[in-house]
XYZ file of C-alpha atoms in Angstrom:
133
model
C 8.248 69.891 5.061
C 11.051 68.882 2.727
C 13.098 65.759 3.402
C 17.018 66.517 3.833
C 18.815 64.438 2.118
C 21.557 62.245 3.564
C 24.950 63.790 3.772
C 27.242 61.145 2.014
C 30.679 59.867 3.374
C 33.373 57.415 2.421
C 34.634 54.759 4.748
C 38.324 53.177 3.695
C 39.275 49.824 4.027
C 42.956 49.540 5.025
C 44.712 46.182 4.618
C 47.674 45.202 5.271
C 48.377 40.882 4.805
C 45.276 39.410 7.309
C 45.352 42.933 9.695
C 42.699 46.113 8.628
C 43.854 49.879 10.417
C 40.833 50.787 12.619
C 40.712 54.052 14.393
C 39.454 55.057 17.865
C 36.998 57.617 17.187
C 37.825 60.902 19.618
C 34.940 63.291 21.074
C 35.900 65.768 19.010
C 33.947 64.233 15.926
C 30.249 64.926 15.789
C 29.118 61.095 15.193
C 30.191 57.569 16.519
C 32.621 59.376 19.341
C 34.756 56.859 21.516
C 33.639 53.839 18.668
C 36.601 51.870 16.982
C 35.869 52.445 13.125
C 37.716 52.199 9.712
C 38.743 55.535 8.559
C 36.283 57.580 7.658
C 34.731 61.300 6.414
C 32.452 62.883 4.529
C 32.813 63.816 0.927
C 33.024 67.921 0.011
C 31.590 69.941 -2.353
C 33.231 68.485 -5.687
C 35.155 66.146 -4.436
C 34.416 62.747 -5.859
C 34.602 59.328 -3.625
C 37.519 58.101 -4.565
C 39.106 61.428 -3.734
C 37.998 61.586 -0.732
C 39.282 58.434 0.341
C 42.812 59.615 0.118
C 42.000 63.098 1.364
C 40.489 61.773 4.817
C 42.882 58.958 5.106
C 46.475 61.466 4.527
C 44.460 63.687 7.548
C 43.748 60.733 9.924
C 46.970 58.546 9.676
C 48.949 60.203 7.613
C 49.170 57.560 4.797
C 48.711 57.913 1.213
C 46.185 55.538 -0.112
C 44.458 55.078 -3.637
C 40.768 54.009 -3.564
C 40.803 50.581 -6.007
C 36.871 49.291 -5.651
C 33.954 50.322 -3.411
C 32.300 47.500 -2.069
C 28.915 48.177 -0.827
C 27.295 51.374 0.577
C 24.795 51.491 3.933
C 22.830 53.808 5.396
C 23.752 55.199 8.735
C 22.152 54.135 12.217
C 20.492 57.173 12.337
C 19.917 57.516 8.801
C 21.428 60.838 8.286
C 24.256 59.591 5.941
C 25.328 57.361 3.347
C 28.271 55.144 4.061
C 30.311 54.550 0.799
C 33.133 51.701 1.656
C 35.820 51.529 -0.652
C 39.580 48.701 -0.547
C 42.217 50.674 -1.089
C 45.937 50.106 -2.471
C 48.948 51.706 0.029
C 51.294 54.374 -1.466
C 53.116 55.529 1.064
C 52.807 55.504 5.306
C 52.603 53.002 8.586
C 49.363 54.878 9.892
C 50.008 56.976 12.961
C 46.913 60.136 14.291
C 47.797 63.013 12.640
C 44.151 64.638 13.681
C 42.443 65.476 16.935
C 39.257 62.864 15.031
C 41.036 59.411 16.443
C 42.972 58.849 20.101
C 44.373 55.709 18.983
C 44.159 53.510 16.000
C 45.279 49.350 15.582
C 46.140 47.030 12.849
C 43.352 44.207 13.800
C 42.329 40.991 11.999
C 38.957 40.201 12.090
C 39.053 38.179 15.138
C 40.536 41.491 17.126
C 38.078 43.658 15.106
C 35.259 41.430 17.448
C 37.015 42.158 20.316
C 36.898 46.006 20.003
C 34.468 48.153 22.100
C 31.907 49.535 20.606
C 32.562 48.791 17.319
C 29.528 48.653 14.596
C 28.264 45.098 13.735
C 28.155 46.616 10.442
C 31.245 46.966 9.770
C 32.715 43.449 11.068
C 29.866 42.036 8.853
C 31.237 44.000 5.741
C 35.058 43.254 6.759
C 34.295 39.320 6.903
C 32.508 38.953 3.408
C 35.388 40.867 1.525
C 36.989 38.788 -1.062
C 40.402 36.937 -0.404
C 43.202 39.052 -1.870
């Protein structure tokens, strides 16, 4: 029985001053549905990470973003993926749903991340321990 081997996705960290953009996860997505999450999406065939980043970011909240420096990478609850977390550097864009993947999305400091529901300890943890820009 071969072992499949975990499908690898990007997760972007948008910051603007003290607030990060999460997005309300819709049911339309196959994982995490109705959980309040940075962007996020898996990487295609060729693309690399950093590509990525600004590919699933444009398609979520329409905002053009450059990936600057990934920060850590975790495993999935369910171990099925690879979560790659890269800061990024805004272009262009104020973040609004341009997919059926998020219902709503918030600019949140940490303290407001805490209050979301469900949100993944994981990624409040990683938000905290970022360095000061």
């Amino acid at each position: 029985m071969s072992k499949e081997k975990p499908k690898q996705a990007i997760v972007a960290i948008i910051q603007k001053s003290d607030r990060f953009l999460f997005v309300k996860r819709s049911d339309y997505v196959a994982v995490a549905k109705g959980y309040w999450c940075p962007v996020s999406g898996g990487i295609e065939v060729g693309e690399t990470q950093e590509q990525t980043v600004r590919r699933e970011v444009m398609e979520e909240v329409g905002m053009d973003v450059v990936a600057v420096e990934k920060i850590c990478e975790i495993p999935t609850h369910d171990k099925h993926a690879t979560l790659h977390f890269w800061t990024t550097k805004i272009i262009s864009g104020e973040g609004k749903i341009t997919s059926n993947e998020a219902t709503d999305l918030k600019w949140v400091t940490i303290e407001e991340m805490k209050q979301l529901s469900p949100v993944f300890e994981e990624d409040i943890e990683i938000f905290e321990n970022l360095p000061k820009i």
